[in-house]
């Protein structure tokens, strides 16, 4: 992606999160991807994504569905090294440029 903007027509095709790495069971992975996509869509403004609102919504939904102590990080440029419970880590991209990390510890 070396600095070129993604065309809007391609972004519409990429409305679902692309999972880079996960150790979640398939059913849980599908539900978490849906939660992520729904939360980001809900907090997308004409000026961009409200990261704080979207991450809070994702965390609250995961806490409610799968128990407490979930964490969510979202951004366009970050790296991570976390320790998570087995079966709870997911790193994915939304629309090709927005990285999302969710995990439970």
CSV table of N, CA and C in Angstrom, one decimal, residues 11-94:
chain,number,residue,atom,x,y,z
A,11,UNK,N,-12.8,-0.1,-1.1
A,11,UNK,CA,-13.1,-0.1,0.3
A,11,UNK,C,-14.5,-0.7,0.6
A,12,UNK,N,-15.4,-0.4,-0.2
A,12,UNK,CA,-16.8,-1.0,0.0
A,12,UNK,C,-16.7,-2.6,-0.1
A,13,UNK,N,-15.8,-3.1,-0.9
A,13,UNK,CA,-15.7,-4.5,-1.0
A,13,UNK,C,-15.0,-5.1,0.2
A,14,UNK,N,-14.2,-4.3,0.9
A,14,UNK,CA,-13.4,-4.7,2.0
A,14,UNK,C,-14.1,-4.4,3.3
A,15,UNK,N,-15.5,-4.3,3.4
A,15,UNK,CA,-16.2,-3.9,4.6
A,15,UNK,C,-16.0,-4.9,5.7
A,16,UNK,N,-15.6,-6.1,5.4
A,16,UNK,CA,-15.4,-7.1,6.5
A,16,UNK,C,-13.9,-7.1,6.9
A,17,UNK,N,-13.7,-7.4,8.1
A,17,UNK,CA,-12.3,-7.4,8.6
A,17,UNK,C,-11.6,-8.6,8.0
A,18,UNK,N,-10.3,-8.4,7.7
A,18,UNK,CA,-9.5,-9.5,7.2
A,18,UNK,C,-8.6,-9.9,8.3
A,19,UNK,N,-8.7,-11.2,8.7
A,19,UNK,CA,-8.0,-11.7,9.9
A,19,UNK,C,-6.6,-12.0,9.5
A,20,UNK,N,-5.6,-11.4,10.2
A,20,UNK,CA,-4.2,-11.7,10.0
A,20,UNK,C,-3.7,-12.8,10.8
A,21,UNK,N,-4.1,-12.8,12.1
A,21,UNK,CA,-3.7,-13.9,13.0
A,21,UNK,C,-4.8,-14.1,14.1
A,22,UNK,N,-5.1,-15.3,14.4
A,22,UNK,CA,-6.0,-15.6,15.6
A,22,UNK,C,-5.8,-17.0,16.1
A,23,UNK,N,-6.1,-17.2,17.3
A,23,UNK,CA,-6.1,-18.5,17.9
A,23,UNK,C,-7.5,-18.9,18.4
A,24,UNK,N,-8.5,-18.1,18.0
A,24,UNK,CA,-9.9,-18.3,18.5
A,24,UNK,C,-10.5,-19.4,17.7
A,25,UNK,N,-11.5,-20.1,18.3
A,25,UNK,CA,-12.3,-21.1,17.6
A,25,UNK,C,-13.1,-20.4,16.5
A,26,UNK,N,-13.5,-21.1,15.4
A,26,UNK,CA,-14.1,-20.5,14.3
A,26,UNK,C,-15.4,-19.8,14.6
A,27,UNK,N,-16.2,-20.3,15.4
A,27,UNK,CA,-17.5,-19.7,15.8
A,27,UNK,C,-17.3,-18.4,16.5
A,28,UNK,N,-16.3,-18.4,17.4
A,28,UNK,CA,-16.0,-17.1,18.2
A,28,UNK,C,-15.4,-16.1,17.2
A,29,UNK,N,-14.5,-16.6,16.3
A,29,UNK,CA,-13.8,-15.7,15.4
A,29,UNK,C,-14.9,-15.0,14.5
A,30,UNK,N,-15.9,-15.7,14.0
A,30,UNK,CA,-16.9,-15.1,13.2
A,30,UNK,C,-17.7,-14.0,13.9
A,31,UNK,N,-18.0,-14.3,15.2
A,31,UNK,CA,-18.8,-13.4,16.0
A,31,UNK,C,-17.9,-12.1,16.3
A,32,UNK,N,-16.7,-12.3,16.6
A,32,UNK,CA,-15.8,-11.2,16.9
A,32,UNK,C,-15.6,-10.3,15.7
A,33,UNK,N,-15.4,-10.9,14.5
A,33,UNK,CA,-15.3,-10.1,13.3
A,33,UNK,C,-16.5,-9.3,13.0
A,34,UNK,N,-17.7,-9.9,13.3
A,34,UNK,CA,-19.0,-9.1,13.1
A,34,UNK,C,-19.1,-8.0,14.1
A,35,UNK,N,-18.6,-8.2,15.3
A,35,UNK,CA,-18.6,-7.1,16.4
A,35,UNK,C,-17.7,-6.0,15.9
A,36,UNK,N,-16.5,-6.3,15.5
A,36,UNK,CA,-15.6,-5.3,15.0
A,36,UNK,C,-16.1,-4.5,13.9
A,37,UNK,N,-16.6,-5.2,12.8
A,37,UNK,CA,-17.1,-4.5,11.7
A,37,UNK,C,-18.3,-3.6,12.0
A,38,UNK,N,-19.2,-4.1,12.8
A,38,UNK,CA,-20.4,-3.3,13.3
A,38,UNK,C,-20.0,-2.1,14.1
A,39,UNK,N,-19.0,-2.2,15.0
A,39,UNK,CA,-18.6,-1.1,15.8
A,39,UNK,C,-17.9,0.0,15.0
A,40,UNK,N,-17.1,-0.4,14.1
A,40,UNK,CA,-16.3,0.5,13.3
A,40,UNK,C,-17.3,1.3,12.4
A,41,UNK,N,-18.3,0.5,11.8
A,41,UNK,CA,-19.3,1.2,10.9
A,41,UNK,C,-20.1,2.2,11.7
A,42,UNK,N,-20.4,1.8,12.9
A,42,UNK,CA,-21.3,2.7,13.8
A,42,UNK,C,-20.5,4.0,14.1
A,43,UNK,N,-19.2,4.0,14.3
A,43,UNK,CA,-18.4,5.1,14.7
A,43,UNK,C,-17.6,5.7,13.6
A,44,UNK,N,-18.0,5.5,12.3
A,44,UNK,CA,-17.4,6.1,11.2
A,44,UNK,C,-18.0,7.5,10.9
A,45,UNK,N,-17.2,8.5,10.9
A,45,UNK,CA,-17.7,9.9,10.6
A,45,UNK,C,-17.2,10.3,9.3
A,46,UNK,N,-17.8,11.4,8.7
A,46,UNK,CA,-17.2,11.8,7.4
A,46,UNK,C,-15.7,12.2,7.5
A,47,UNK,N,-15.2,12.5,8.7
A,47,UNK,CA,-13.8,12.9,8.8
A,47,UNK,C,-13.0,11.7,9.1
A,48,UNK,N,-13.5,10.5,9.4
A,48,UNK,CA,-12.8,9.3,9.7
A,48,UNK,C,-13.4,8.5,10.8
A,49,UNK,N,-12.7,7.6,11.3
A,49,UNK,CA,-13.2,6.7,12.4
A,49,UNK,C,-12.9,7.3,13.7
A,50,UNK,N,-13.9,7.3,14.6
A,50,UNK,CA,-13.8,7.7,16.0
A,50,UNK,C,-13.2,6.5,16.7
A,51,UNK,N,-11.8,6.4,16.8
A,51,UNK,CA,-11.1,5.3,17.4
A,51,UNK,C,-11.6,5.0,18.8
A,52,UNK,N,-11.7,6.0,19.6
A,52,UNK,CA,-12.0,5.8,21.0
A,52,UNK,C,-13.4,5.2,21.2
A,53,UNK,N,-14.4,5.7,20.5
A,53,UNK,CA,-15.8,5.2,20.5
A,53,UNK,C,-15.8,3.8,20.0
A,54,UNK,N,-15.2,3.5,18.9
A,54,UNK,CA,-15.2,2.1,18.3
A,54,UNK,C,-14.5,1.1,19.2
A,55,UNK,N,-13.4,1.5,19.8
A,55,UNK,CA,-12.7,0.5,20.6
A,55,UNK,C,-13.5,0.2,21.9
A,56,UNK,N,-14.1,1.3,22.5
A,56,UNK,CA,-14.9,1.1,23.7
A,56,UNK,C,-16.1,0.2,23.4
A,57,UNK,N,-16.8,0.4,22.2
A,57,UNK,CA,-17.9,-0.5,21.8
A,57,UNK,C,-17.5,-1.9,21.6
A,58,UNK,N,-16.3,-2.1,21.0
A,58,UNK,CA,-15.8,-3.5,20.8
A,58,UNK,C,-15.5,-4.2,22.1
A,59,UNK,N,-14.8,-3.4,23.0
A,59,UNK,CA,-14.5,-4.0,24.3
A,59,UNK,C,-15.8,-4.3,25.1
A,60,UNK,N,-16.7,-3.4,25.1
A,60,UNK,CA,-17.9,-3.6,25.9
A,60,UNK,C,-18.7,-4.8,25.4
A,61,UNK,N,-18.8,-5.0,24.0
A,61,UNK,CA,-19.5,-6.1,23.4
A,61,UNK,C,-18.8,-7.4,23.8
A,62,UNK,N,-17.5,-7.4,23.7
A,62,UNK,CA,-16.7,-8.7,24.0
A,62,UNK,C,-16.8,-9.0,25.5
A,63,UNK,N,-16.8,-8.0,26.4
A,63,UNK,CA,-17.0,-8.2,27.8
A,63,UNK,C,-18.3,-8.8,28.1
A,64,UNK,N,-19.3,-8.3,27.4
A,64,UNK,CA,-20.7,-8.8,27.7
A,64,UNK,C,-20.9,-10.2,27.1
A,65,UNK,N,-20.3,-10.5,26.0
A,65,UNK,CA,-20.5,-11.9,25.4
A,65,UNK,C,-19.5,-12.9,25.9
A,66,UNK,N,-18.3,-12.6,26.3
A,66,UNK,CA,-17.3,-13.6,26.6
A,66,UNK,C,-16.6,-13.4,28.0
A,67,UNK,N,-17.2,-12.6,28.8
A,67,UNK,CA,-16.6,-12.3,30.1
A,67,UNK,C,-15.7,-11.1,30.1
A,68,UNK,N,-15.3,-10.7,31.3
A,68,UNK,CA,-14.6,-9.5,31.5
A,68,UNK,C,-13.1,-9.6,31.1
A,69,UNK,N,-12.4,-8.5,31.1
A,69,UNK,CA,-10.9,-8.3,30.9
A,69,UNK,C,-10.5,-8.4,29.5
A,70,UNK,N,-11.4,-8.0,28.5
A,70,UNK,CA,-11.0,-7.9,27.1
A,70,UNK,C,-10.3,-6.5,26.9
A,71,UNK,N,-9.4,-6.5,26.0
A,71,UNK,CA,-8.7,-5.3,25.6
A,71,UNK,C,-8.8,-5.1,24.1
A,72,UNK,N,-8.8,-3.9,23.6
A,72,UNK,CA,-8.9,-3.6,22.2
A,72,UNK,C,-8.0,-2.4,21.9
A,73,UNK,N,-7.2,-2.6,20.8
A,73,UNK,CA,-6.3,-1.5,20.3
A,73,UNK,C,-6.6,-1.4,18.8
A,74,UNK,N,-6.7,-0.1,18.4
A,74,UNK,CA,-7.0,0.2,17.0
A,74,UNK,C,-6.1,1.3,16.5
A,75,UNK,N,-5.7,1.3,15.3
A,75,UNK,CA,-4.9,2.4,14.7
A,75,UNK,C,-4.4,2.0,13.3
A,76,UNK,N,-3.6,3.0,12.8
A,76,UNK,CA,-3.1,2.8,11.5
A,76,UNK,C,-1.6,2.5,11.5
A,77,UNK,N,-1.0,2.6,12.6
A,77,UNK,CA,0.5,2.2,12.7
A,77,UNK,C,0.9,1.9,14.1
A,78,UNK,N,0.9,0.6,14.4
A,78,UNK,CA,1.3,0.2,15.7
A,78,UNK,C,1.8,-1.2,15.7
A,79,UNK,N,2.7,-1.6,16.6
A,79,UNK,CA,3.1,-3.0,16.8
A,79,UNK,C,2.7,-3.4,18.2
A,80,UNK,N,2.8,-4.7,18.4
A,80,UNK,CA,2.4,-5.2,19.7
A,80,UNK,C,3.1,-6.4,20.1
A,81,UNK,N,3.2,-6.6,21.4
A,81,UNK,CA,3.8,-7.9,22.0
A,81,UNK,C,3.0,-8.1,23.3
A,82,UNK,N,1.9,-8.9,23.2
A,82,UNK,CA,1.0,-9.1,24.4
A,82,UNK,C,1.0,-10.5,24.8
A,83,UNK,N,0.6,-10.8,26.0
A,83,UNK,CA,0.4,-12.1,26.5
A,83,UNK,C,-1.1,-12.2,26.7
A,84,UNK,N,-1.7,-13.2,26.1
A,84,UNK,CA,-3.2,-13.3,26.2
A,84,UNK,C,-3.6,-14.8,26.6
A,85,UNK,N,-4.8,-14.9,27.0
A,85,UNK,CA,-5.3,-16.3,27.3
A,85,UNK,C,-5.4,-17.0,26.0
A,86,UNK,N,-5.2,-18.3,26.1
A,86,UNK,CA,-5.3,-19.2,24.9
A,86,UNK,C,-6.7,-19.1,24.3
A,87,UNK,N,-6.8,-18.9,23.0
A,87,UNK,CA,-8.1,-18.9,22.3
A,87,UNK,C,-8.8,-17.5,22.4
A,88,UNK,N,-8.0,-16.4,22.7
A,88,UNK,CA,-8.7,-15.1,22.8
A,88,UNK,C,-8.0,-14.0,22.0
A,89,UNK,N,-7.0,-14.3,21.2
A,89,UNK,CA,-6.2,-13.3,20.5
A,89,UNK,C,-6.7,-13.2,19.1
A,90,UNK,N,-6.9,-11.9,18.6
A,90,UNK,CA,-7.1,-11.7,17.2
A,90,UNK,C,-6.5,-10.4,16.7
A,91,UNK,N,-5.8,-10.5,15.6
A,91,UNK,CA,-5.2,-9.3,15.0
A,91,UNK,C,-5.8,-9.3,13.6
A,92,UNK,N,-6.4,-8.2,13.2
A,92,UNK,CA,-7.1,-8.1,11.9
A,92,UNK,C,-7.0,-6.7,11.3
A,93,UNK,N,-7.3,-6.6,10.0
A,93,UNK,CA,-7.3,-5.3,9.3
A,93,UNK,C,-8.7,-5.1,8.8
A,94,UNK,N,-9.2,-3.8,8.9
A,94,UNK,CA,-10.5,-3.4,8.4
A,94,UNK,C,-10.2,-2.4,7.3
